[in-house]
Short mmCIF file of C-alpha atoms in Angstrom, two decimals:
data_model
loop_
_atom_site.label_atom_id
_atom_site.label_comp_id
_atom_site.label_asym_id
_atom_site.label_seq_id
_atom_site.Cartn_x
_atom_site.Cartn_y
_atom_site.Cartn_z
CA UNK G 1 61.63 27.37 8.18
CA UNK G 2 58.12 27.10 9.67
CA UNK G 3 57.34 23.95 11.64
CA UNK G 4 54.55 21.91 9.98
CA UNK G 5 51.54 20.97 12.06
CA UNK G 6 48.94 18.25 11.70
CA UNK G 7 45.26 19.23 11.29
CA UNK G 8 43.23 18.31 14.37
CA UNK G 9 40.50 16.39 12.50
CA UNK G 10 38.02 14.01 14.13
CA UNK G 11 38.66 13.69 17.86
CA UNK G 12 36.72 11.35 20.13
CA UNK G 13 36.69 12.70 23.70
CA UNK G 14 35.55 10.65 26.68
CA UNK G 15 34.22 12.67 29.60
CA UNK G 16 33.57 15.42 27.07
CA UNK G 17 30.45 16.81 28.75
CA UNK G 18 32.25 18.53 31.62
CA UNK G 19 35.56 19.52 33.15
CA UNK G 20 38.71 18.82 31.18
CA UNK G 21 36.76 16.88 28.54
CA UNK G 22 34.51 19.86 27.81
CA UNK G 23 37.57 22.11 27.59
CA UNK G 24 39.10 19.71 25.05
CA UNK G 25 35.88 19.71 23.02
CA UNK G 26 35.94 23.52 22.96
CA UNK G 27 39.62 23.60 21.98
CA UNK G 28 39.13 21.05 19.19
CA UNK G 29 36.20 23.07 17.85
CA UNK G 30 38.18 26.31 18.01
CA UNK G 31 40.99 24.63 16.08
CA UNK G 32 38.63 23.59 13.30
CA UNK G 33 38.38 19.95 14.32
CA UNK G 34 35.33 17.77 14.89
CA UNK G 35 34.83 16.60 18.48
CA UNK G 36 32.83 13.46 19.22
CA UNK G 37 31.70 13.15 22.85
CA UNK G 38 31.27 10.00 24.90
CA UNK G 39 30.05 10.60 28.44
CA UNK G 40 27.78 9.08 31.04
CA UNK G 41 25.53 12.16 30.81
CA UNK G 42 25.47 14.30 27.68
CA UNK G 43 22.71 16.79 28.57
CA UNK G 44 25.31 19.55 29.02
CA UNK G 45 26.86 19.06 25.58
CA UNK G 46 25.89 21.96 23.28
CA UNK G 47 23.38 21.21 20.57
CA UNK G 48 24.89 20.25 17.25
CA UNK G 49 27.71 18.13 18.65
CA UNK G 50 27.83 14.37 18.18
CA UNK G 51 27.39 13.13 21.75
CA UNK G 52 26.66 9.59 22.91
CA UNK G 53 25.69 8.59 26.45
CA UNK G 54 27.73 5.59 27.55
CA UNK G 55 29.19 4.25 30.79
CA UNK G 56 32.84 3.46 30.08
CA UNK G 57 32.76 0.70 32.70
CA UNK G 58 30.46 -1.18 30.31
CA UNK G 59 33.17 -2.47 28.00
CA UNK G 60 30.87 -3.93 25.36
CA UNK G 61 28.74 -0.78 25.11
CA UNK G 62 31.83 1.44 25.10
CA UNK G 63 33.57 -0.47 22.33
CA UNK G 64 30.37 -0.44 20.27
CA UNK G 65 29.96 3.33 20.76
CA UNK G 66 33.54 3.95 19.63
CA UNK G 67 33.21 1.78 16.54
CA UNK G 68 29.89 3.38 15.58
CA UNK G 69 31.35 6.88 16.04
CA UNK G 70 34.21 5.99 13.72
CA UNK G 71 31.72 4.69 11.15
CA UNK G 72 29.55 7.83 11.35
CA UNK G 73 32.50 10.13 10.77
CA UNK G 74 34.36 8.03 8.22
CA UNK G 75 37.21 7.38 10.65
CA UNK G 76 39.00 8.94 13.60
CA UNK G 77 42.12 11.07 13.82
CA UNK G 78 42.52 11.08 17.59
CA UNK G 79 41.14 9.88 20.91
CA UNK G 80 41.40 11.79 24.18
CA UNK G 81 40.47 9.77 27.27
CA UNK G 82 39.45 12.47 29.74
CA UNK G 83 36.77 10.51 31.65
CA UNK G 84 37.75 10.08 35.29
CA UNK G 85 36.32 9.81 38.80
CA UNK G 86 37.52 9.62 42.39
CA UNK G 87 36.08 9.10 45.86
CA UNK G 88 38.85 9.68 48.39
CA UNK G 89 38.73 7.65 51.59
CA UNK G 90 41.03 5.46 53.67
CA UNK G 91 41.36 2.02 52.11
CA UNK G 92 39.49 0.53 55.06
CA UNK G 93 36.67 3.04 54.67
CA UNK G 94 35.84 2.73 50.99
CA UNK G 95 33.55 0.00 49.70
CA UNK G 96 34.90 -2.59 47.32
CA UNK G 97 32.33 -1.44 44.76
CA UNK G 98 33.51 2.18 44.88
CA UNK G 99 37.18 1.17 44.80
CA UNK G 100 36.66 -1.04 41.78
CA UNK G 101 34.50 1.50 39.94
CA UNK G 102 37.24 4.14 40.20
CA UNK G 103 39.70 1.74 38.59
CA UNK G 104 37.09 0.64 36.04
CA UNK G 105 36.36 4.19 34.86
CA UNK G 106 39.88 5.54 34.95
CA UNK G 107 41.93 2.59 33.73
CA UNK G 108 39.71 -0.10 32.22
CA UNK G 109 37.52 2.50 30.48
CA UNK G 110 40.62 4.09 28.97
CA UNK G 111 41.79 0.72 27.67
CA UNK G 112 38.36 -0.17 26.25
CA UNK G 113 38.11 3.08 24.30
CA UNK G 114 41.64 2.84 22.92
CA UNK G 115 41.29 -0.83 22.00
CA UNK G 116 38.10 -0.16 20.04
CA UNK G 117 39.54 2.94 18.34
CA UNK G 118 42.84 1.40 17.25
CA UNK G 119 41.73 0.12 13.81
CA UNK G 120 40.44 3.58 12.88
CA UNK G 121 43.53 5.30 14.29
CA UNK G 122 45.90 2.93 12.54
CA UNK G 123 44.19 3.73 9.24
CA UNK G 124 44.83 7.47 9.70
CA UNK G 125 48.13 7.25 11.63
CA UNK G 126 46.18 9.02 14.36
CA UNK G 127 46.95 9.79 17.97
CA UNK G 128 45.89 8.75 21.46
CA UNK G 129 46.07 11.17 24.37
CA UNK G 130 45.50 9.53 27.74
CA UNK G 131 45.01 11.55 30.92
CA UNK G 132 46.63 10.40 34.12
CA UNK G 133 47.39 12.73 37.04
CA UNK G 134 50.12 14.13 39.22
CA UNK G 135 49.04 11.25 41.48
CA UNK G 136 50.49 8.93 38.83
CA UNK G 137 53.86 10.32 39.93
CA UNK G 138 53.39 9.97 43.67
CA UNK G 139 50.60 8.26 45.57
CA UNK G 140 48.87 9.94 48.50
CA UNK G 141 46.91 8.65 51.45
CA UNK G 142 43.14 8.16 51.08
CA UNK G 143 43.65 7.83 47.33
CA UNK G 144 44.64 4.20 46.79
CA UNK G 145 42.13 3.50 44.01
CA UNK G 146 42.72 6.77 42.18
CA UNK G 147 46.50 6.53 42.42
CA UNK G 148 46.47 2.88 41.34
CA UNK G 149 44.28 3.69 38.35
CA UNK G 150 46.36 6.67 37.26
CA UNK G 151 49.67 4.86 37.72
CA UNK G 152 48.03 2.20 35.55
CA UNK G 153 47.05 4.71 32.86
CA UNK G 154 50.62 5.96 32.73
CA UNK G 155 52.02 2.44 32.42
CA UNK G 156 49.38 1.52 29.85
CA UNK G 157 50.35 4.56 27.79
CA UNK G 158 54.04 3.71 27.85
CA UNK G 159 53.34 0.14 26.77
CA UNK G 160 50.91 1.29 24.08
CA UNK G 161 53.48 3.71 22.70
CA UNK G 162 56.05 0.91 22.48
CA UNK G 163 53.54 -1.38 20.78
CA UNK G 164 52.18 1.10 18.23
CA UNK G 165 55.30 3.16 17.54
CA UNK G 166 55.34 4.42 13.95
CA UNK G 167 51.65 3.65 13.50
CA UNK G 168 49.72 5.50 16.22
CA UNK G 169 51.03 8.37 18.32
CA UNK G 170 50.60 8.14 22.09
CA UNK G 171 50.84 10.96 24.63
CA UNK G 172 50.14 10.70 28.35
CA UNK G 173 49.11 14.03 29.84
CA UNK G 174 49.82 14.44 33.56
CA UNK G 175 47.81 17.34 35.00
CA UNK G 176 47.72 18.54 38.56
CA UNK G 177 44.43 19.48 40.20
CA UNK G 178 42.18 21.53 37.94
CA UNK G 179 39.53 24.11 38.67
CA UNK G 180 36.54 21.94 37.70
CA UNK G 181 33.56 20.27 39.36
CA UNK G 182 35.70 17.19 39.95
CA UNK G 183 35.79 18.07 43.66
CA UNK G 184 32.16 19.15 43.98
CA UNK G 185 30.72 15.98 45.50
CA UNK G 186 33.47 15.50 48.06
CA UNK G 187 33.13 16.08 51.77
CA UNK G 188 34.79 19.27 53.00
CA UNK G 189 37.73 17.21 54.25
CA UNK G 190 38.67 16.33 50.69
CA UNK G 191 37.86 19.58 48.89
CA UNK G 192 40.66 21.97 47.90
CA UNK G 193 41.00 24.86 50.30
CA UNK G 194 40.58 28.51 49.30
CA UNK G 195 44.35 28.83 48.82
CA UNK G 196 44.71 25.65 46.74
CA UNK G 197 46.89 25.97 43.66
CA UNK G 198 44.64 24.72 40.85
CA UNK G 199 45.07 25.07 37.09
CA UNK G 200 42.41 25.93 34.57
CA UNK G 201 41.21 23.01 32.43
CA UNK G 202 41.68 25.19 29.35
CA UNK G 203 45.43 25.20 30.02
CA UNK G 204 45.52 21.42 29.95
CA UNK G 205 43.27 21.33 26.86
CA UNK G 206 45.71 23.65 25.07
CA UNK G 207 48.55 21.27 25.92
CA UNK G 208 46.52 18.36 24.53
CA UNK G 209 45.92 20.27 21.28
CA UNK G 210 49.67 20.91 21.10
CA UNK G 211 50.32 17.17 21.31
CA UNK G 212 47.66 16.40 18.71
CA UNK G 213 49.04 18.93 16.25
CA UNK G 214 52.61 17.63 16.15
CA UNK G 215 53.93 16.90 12.66
CA UNK G 216 54.05 13.32 11.42
CA UNK G 217 56.96 11.42 12.90
CA UNK G 218 57.18 13.59 16.03
CA UNK G 219 55.67 12.40 19.30
CA UNK G 220 55.27 13.95 22.73
CA UNK G 221 55.25 10.95 25.04
CA UNK G 222 54.51 12.68 28.35
CA UNK G 223 53.38 16.18 29.15
CA UNK G 224 53.04 17.45 32.74
CA UNK G 225 51.03 20.59 33.48
CA UNK G 226 51.49 21.88 37.02
CA UNK G 227 51.26 25.08 39.05
CA UNK G 228 54.66 26.26 40.20
CA UNK G 229 54.07 24.99 43.74
CA UNK G 230 52.50 21.60 42.88
CA UNK G 231 53.60 19.27 45.75
CA UNK G 232 53.23 16.03 43.76
CA UNK G 233 55.97 17.04 41.33
CA UNK G 234 58.59 15.68 41.27
#
């Protein structure tokens, strides 16, 4: 018999103006859903999409933006927390402000969005997809803040799944390095080389749509997307 799927519906995407977030917005649209974008800069979001400029490190503003988005759309069916930053450097060579901002965007911003969205998601038995990293499986040098934040996202997701089981679905997506502008502002030392094994953000977005479309009562708790030679896995 055919496997039932869940309609994609109204999906709030953080970091939806670029990179993986933009790929998720495109995939949601292609699947007939309604993406809602939260991002620090929304100039790149195509006209006609609901896009709100917000810094996810501003918890009060972020929670307000999520609640208002849910009100505008009559609820939410899913949240995808794709906003993320990094600034690789030895721990002794990164400022406390940069270190803390990485954690604030990647981990605290994720928690703020999910916390504000939970009432709407509970009403629809919706889903949360958090995005960690292959560096949530194994830390690397010059990446203490990023690894700490992504390990935190993974742990947060596991705890959230235990807390909301049967009410809200929770999936943590663990992608390896993607072919996006994520590396653009890095010094050459920290940019992927010409032979780097990167994956397309569309591949990860497709995996996220797969998690969102699972039938009621079925959950994908973790989903890793890696090139065959990804050194951080296992």
